[in-house]
Amino acid sequence: MVRGMKFYIKRLIYAVATSALQFPGVWYADAVAGSDNINGVYTVFAGKQYANSTCSFLCSGPNWGTNGQFSWSVKVTFGQSAASYIGATGTCFANNPIEYYDWNKLWGKARCGYAHSHQTDSDRFVWRRLQNFSNPANCGNVPNCSGIQLATYSYDAGTTPYPNENWDLSKTFSTILQPDVAYILGMESFSNGTVLHSLRSHDGTLLESKINIHTNLCMNYEQGTVLGLYFGGSCTAPQSISVLYAAVAGPTVSPSKGPNISPASTGTPTAPPSSPTLGPVTPRPTTRKPTRKPTRKKSI
């Protein structure tokens, strides 16, 4: 118990110290609370799951710091392999193609405090290769097109979206992302437990938004460790996959009770995106849910 308390105290001190040193005078109210974000190119190498790691045993990912902003954003650009990865013969994907429906982690943060586990409370954007990309209907009758699907994925007091079918904690965007194109992801947290996830084009035009709803109404809901790129799911990356992250400037907003759109909103785009954004590209498989929860040992 004493050892555990020392760990949490050290972690909290680190969060406060690094934020004050790295962001003096920036984000004013959040300078002490922590305002780190992911910046630069991160790669999950073939056969791995954690970003920038060649580890084979007891692995862990990069330390992306902590964030205490009520509203924050990041610009992401996927590499080509994120839209077209295919498992070779004899690999995890080839042996069980349903694994392609697993979501991979992209960006987000934990909730309810800097020392609080993200596997208990957190919000993230997740992604996967466009399913059935050989179907011309997916991309305006262009055969063998490729793309990337995006979704929200939250943990709420230990409850996960799958296998419990909790759709308050996971929603899939209809917009199909393209590799080598920059998009802005935004996340805004509110005291009533709602979290607004926004998808914008590189110039800030809103394409779509989704809202997740938490029942755990913790007081420090805006504070948590930053979470970044991770592949899986159950399978390791069949090819090396890279994502470029870039900081997005702008002040944090003051906390408010809730978003100014209904939680039931489907996030209809305010302007048409440059790439085709058709509805769901494939029906969900009957044998297994398309966005299942990763196995316990793989859950990050």
Short mmCIF file of N, CA and C in Angstrom, two decimals, residues 82-83 128-130 146-150 176-179:
data_model
loop_
_atom_site.label_atom_id
_atom_site.label_comp_id
_atom_site.label_asym_id
_atom_site.label_seq_id
_atom_site.Cartn_x
_atom_site.Cartn_y
_atom_site.Cartn_z
N ALA A 82 -1.66 2.01 -43.30
CA ALA A 82 -2.80 2.00 -42.37
C ALA A 82 -4.10 1.70 -43.10
N ALA A 83 -4.13 1.96 -44.39
CA ALA A 83 -5.34 1.76 -45.18
C ALA A 83 -5.35 0.45 -45.95
N ARG A 128 -9.25 1.51 -37.94
CA ARG A 128 -8.95 0.22 -38.58
C ARG A 128 -8.99 0.41 -40.10
N ARG A 129 -8.40 -0.52 -40.79
CA ARG A 129 -8.46 -0.51 -42.25
C ARG A 129 -9.90 -0.63 -42.71
N LEU A 130 -10.25 0.08 -43.77
CA LEU A 130 -11.58 -0.03 -44.35
C LEU A 130 -11.88 -1.48 -44.69
N SER A 146 -8.96 2.17 -51.07
CA SER A 146 -8.54 1.93 -49.69
C SER A 146 -8.97 3.10 -48.83
N GLY A 147 -8.97 2.90 -47.55
CA GLY A 147 -9.35 3.96 -46.63
C GLY A 147 -9.23 3.50 -45.20
N ILE A 148 -9.58 4.38 -44.28
CA ILE A 148 -9.42 4.12 -42.85
C ILE A 148 -10.72 4.49 -42.15
N GLN A 149 -11.23 3.59 -41.34
CA GLN A 149 -12.42 3.85 -40.54
C GLN A 149 -12.02 4.38 -39.17
N LEU A 150 -12.84 5.28 -38.64
CA LEU A 150 -12.56 5.94 -37.37
C LEU A 150 -13.74 5.75 -36.43
N ILE A 176 -14.88 8.26 -44.27
CA ILE A 176 -13.75 7.38 -44.52
C ILE A 176 -12.50 8.22 -44.72
N LEU A 177 -11.50 8.03 -43.85
CA LEU A 177 -10.26 8.80 -43.94
C LEU A 177 -9.35 8.22 -45.01
N GLN A 178 -8.53 9.07 -45.60
CA GLN A 178 -7.57 8.65 -46.61
C GLN A 178 -6.14 8.82 -46.09
N PRO A 179 -5.24 7.91 -46.47
CA PRO A 179 -3.84 8.07 -46.06
C PRO A 179 -3.21 9.29 -46.71
#
